[in-house]
mmCIF file of C-alpha atoms in Angstrom:
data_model
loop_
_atom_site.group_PDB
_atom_site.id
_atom_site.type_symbol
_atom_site.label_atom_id
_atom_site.label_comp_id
_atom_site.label_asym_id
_atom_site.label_seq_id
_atom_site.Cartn_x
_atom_site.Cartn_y
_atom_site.Cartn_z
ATOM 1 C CA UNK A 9 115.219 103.669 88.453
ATOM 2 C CA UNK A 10 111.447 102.164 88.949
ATOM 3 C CA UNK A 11 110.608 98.794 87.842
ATOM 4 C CA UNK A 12 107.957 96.000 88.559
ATOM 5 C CA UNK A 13 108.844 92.269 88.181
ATOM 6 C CA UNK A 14 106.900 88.961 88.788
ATOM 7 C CA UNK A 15 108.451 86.853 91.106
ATOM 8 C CA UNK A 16 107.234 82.752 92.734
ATOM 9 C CA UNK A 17 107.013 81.923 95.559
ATOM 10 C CA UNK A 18 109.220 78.492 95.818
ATOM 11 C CA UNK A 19 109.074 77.609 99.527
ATOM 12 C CA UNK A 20 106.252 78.471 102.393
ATOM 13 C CA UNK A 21 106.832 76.655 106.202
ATOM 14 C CA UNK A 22 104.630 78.158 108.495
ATOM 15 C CA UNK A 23 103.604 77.300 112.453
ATOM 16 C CA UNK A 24 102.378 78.743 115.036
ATOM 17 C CA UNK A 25 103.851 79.559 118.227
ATOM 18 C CA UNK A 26 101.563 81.420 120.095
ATOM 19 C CA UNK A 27 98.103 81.217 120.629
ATOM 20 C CA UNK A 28 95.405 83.201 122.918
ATOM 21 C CA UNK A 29 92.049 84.386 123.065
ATOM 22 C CA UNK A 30 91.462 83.695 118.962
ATOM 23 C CA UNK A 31 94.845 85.479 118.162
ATOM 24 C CA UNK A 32 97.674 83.812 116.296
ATOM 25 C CA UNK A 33 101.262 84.638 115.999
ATOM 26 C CA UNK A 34 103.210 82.728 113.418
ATOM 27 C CA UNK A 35 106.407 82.330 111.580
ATOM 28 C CA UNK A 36 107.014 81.339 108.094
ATOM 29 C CA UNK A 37 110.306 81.057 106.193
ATOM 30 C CA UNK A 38 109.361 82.034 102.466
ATOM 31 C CA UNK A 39 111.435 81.357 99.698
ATOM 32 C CA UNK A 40 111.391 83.454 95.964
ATOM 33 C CA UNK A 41 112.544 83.215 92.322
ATOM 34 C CA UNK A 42 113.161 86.409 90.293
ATOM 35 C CA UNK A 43 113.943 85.882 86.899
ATOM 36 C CA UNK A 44 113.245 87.596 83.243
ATOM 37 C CA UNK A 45 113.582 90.865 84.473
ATOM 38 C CA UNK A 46 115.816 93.408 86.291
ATOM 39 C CA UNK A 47 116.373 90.727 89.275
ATOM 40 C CA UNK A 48 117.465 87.427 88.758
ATOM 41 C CA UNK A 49 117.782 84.908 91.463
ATOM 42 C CA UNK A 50 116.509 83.949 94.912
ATOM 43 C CA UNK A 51 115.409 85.340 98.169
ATOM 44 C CA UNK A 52 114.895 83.902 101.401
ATOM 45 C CA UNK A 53 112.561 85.743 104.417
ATOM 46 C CA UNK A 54 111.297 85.077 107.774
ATOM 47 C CA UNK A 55 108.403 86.124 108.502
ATOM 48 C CA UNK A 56 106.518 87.302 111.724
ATOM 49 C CA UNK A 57 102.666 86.678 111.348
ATOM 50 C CA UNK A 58 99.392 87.940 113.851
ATOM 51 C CA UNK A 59 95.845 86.547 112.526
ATOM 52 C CA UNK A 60 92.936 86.844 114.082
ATOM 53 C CA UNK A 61 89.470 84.657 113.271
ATOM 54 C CA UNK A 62 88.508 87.562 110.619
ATOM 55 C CA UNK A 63 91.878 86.531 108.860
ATOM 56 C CA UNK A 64 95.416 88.006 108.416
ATOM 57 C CA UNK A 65 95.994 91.021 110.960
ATOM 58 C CA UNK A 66 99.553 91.977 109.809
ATOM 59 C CA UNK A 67 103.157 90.860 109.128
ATOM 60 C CA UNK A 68 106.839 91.547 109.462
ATOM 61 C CA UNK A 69 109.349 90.661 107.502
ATOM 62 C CA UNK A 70 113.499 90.367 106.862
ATOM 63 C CA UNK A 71 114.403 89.056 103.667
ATOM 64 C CA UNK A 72 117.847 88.435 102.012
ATOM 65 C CA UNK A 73 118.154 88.540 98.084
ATOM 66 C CA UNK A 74 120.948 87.040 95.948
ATOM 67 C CA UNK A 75 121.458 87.160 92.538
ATOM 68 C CA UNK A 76 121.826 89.855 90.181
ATOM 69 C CA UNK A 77 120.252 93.653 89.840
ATOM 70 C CA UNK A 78 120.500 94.729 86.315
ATOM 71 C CA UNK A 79 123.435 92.799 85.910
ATOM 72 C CA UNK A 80 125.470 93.716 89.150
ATOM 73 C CA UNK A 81 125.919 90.830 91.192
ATOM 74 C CA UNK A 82 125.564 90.823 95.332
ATOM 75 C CA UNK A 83 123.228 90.615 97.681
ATOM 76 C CA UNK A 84 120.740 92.674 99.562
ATOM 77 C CA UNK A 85 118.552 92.989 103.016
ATOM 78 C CA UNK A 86 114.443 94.376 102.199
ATOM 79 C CA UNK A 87 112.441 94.601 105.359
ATOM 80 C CA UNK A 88 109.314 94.743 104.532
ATOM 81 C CA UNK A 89 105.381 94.320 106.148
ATOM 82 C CA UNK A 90 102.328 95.406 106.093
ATOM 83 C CA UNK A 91 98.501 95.397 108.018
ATOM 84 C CA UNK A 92 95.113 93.933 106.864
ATOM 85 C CA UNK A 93 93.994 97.323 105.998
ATOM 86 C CA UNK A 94 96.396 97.970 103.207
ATOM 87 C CA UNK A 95 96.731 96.505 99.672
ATOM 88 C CA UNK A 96 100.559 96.569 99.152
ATOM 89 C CA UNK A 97 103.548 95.680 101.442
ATOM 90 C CA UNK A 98 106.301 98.464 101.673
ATOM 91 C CA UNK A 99 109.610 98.076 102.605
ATOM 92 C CA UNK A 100 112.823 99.209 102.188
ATOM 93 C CA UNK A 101 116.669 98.194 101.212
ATOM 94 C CA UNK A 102 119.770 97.317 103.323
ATOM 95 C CA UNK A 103 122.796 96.134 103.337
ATOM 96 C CA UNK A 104 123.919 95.718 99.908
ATOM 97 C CA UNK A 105 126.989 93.408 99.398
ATOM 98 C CA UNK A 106 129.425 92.641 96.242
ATOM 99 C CA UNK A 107 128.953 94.735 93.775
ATOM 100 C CA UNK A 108 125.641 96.185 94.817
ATOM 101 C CA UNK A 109 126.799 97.756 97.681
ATOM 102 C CA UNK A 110 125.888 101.469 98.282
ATOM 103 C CA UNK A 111 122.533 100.311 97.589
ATOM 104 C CA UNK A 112 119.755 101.979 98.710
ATOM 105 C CA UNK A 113 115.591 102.003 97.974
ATOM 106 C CA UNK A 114 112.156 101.128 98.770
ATOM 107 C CA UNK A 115 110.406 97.949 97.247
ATOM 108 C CA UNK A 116 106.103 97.380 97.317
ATOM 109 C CA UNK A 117 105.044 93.951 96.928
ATOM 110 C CA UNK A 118 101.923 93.092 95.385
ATOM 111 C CA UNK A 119 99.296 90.055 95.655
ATOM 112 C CA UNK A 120 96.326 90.182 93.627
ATOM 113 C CA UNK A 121 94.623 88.878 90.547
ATOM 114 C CA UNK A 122 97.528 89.418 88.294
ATOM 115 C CA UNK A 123 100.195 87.240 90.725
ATOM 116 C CA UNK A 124 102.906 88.181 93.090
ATOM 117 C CA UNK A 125 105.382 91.336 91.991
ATOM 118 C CA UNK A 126 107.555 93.574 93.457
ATOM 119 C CA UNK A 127 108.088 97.569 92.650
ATOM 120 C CA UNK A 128 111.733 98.512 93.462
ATOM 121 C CA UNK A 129 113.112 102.297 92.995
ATOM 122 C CA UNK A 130 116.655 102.361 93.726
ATOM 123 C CA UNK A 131 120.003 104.277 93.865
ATOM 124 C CA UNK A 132 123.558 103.095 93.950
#
């Protein structure tokens, strides 16, 4: 069951806490807001950064939503991440809770010209 939904970004802390040889490892703690769509509510993710002075090298993320998937209330776990060299950020679906457990399925975020979205086929 494939759909794409905008979502905001609400909340973005980032430092650093490493630095060498013009390569940066960060954190940030990210915050989200689905709504008018299949998801509705908020997400919260941690995120492990490396740039390098050309820009953004890569990232790592583990993100917990809450809210509601086409009307089924829980929670869920994506981890997600991606490299410079690719356009979209795949990740995948753990740990469902409430009535979205048994949850399983992939999600691709999306930054571009047309705003942040996420893809997410599912099952369960």
């Amino acid at each position: 069951m494939p759909f794409t939904q905008p979502f905001e970004i609400t909340k973005w802390d980032q430092s650093t806490y490493d630095e060498a040889d013009g390569v940066e490892l960060g954190r940030a703690t990210v915050s989200k807001s689905f709504a008018d769509g299949d998801l509705v509510g908020t997400s919260s993710a941690e995120l492990l950064m490396v740039g390098t002075p050309a820009g953004p090298a890569a990232y790592t993320a583990v993100e917990r939503f809450t809210g509601s998937l086409a009307g089924r209330d829980g929670s869920f776990v994506i981890v997600h991440g991606a490299t410079a060299d690719e356009n979209v950020s795949r990740g995948r679906i753990f740990a469902a809770t409430g009535d979205l457990t048994g949850l399983t399925g992939t999600v691709v975020f999306e930054h571009d010209e047309k705003g942040p979205r996420l893809t997410v086929d599912y099952e369960g």
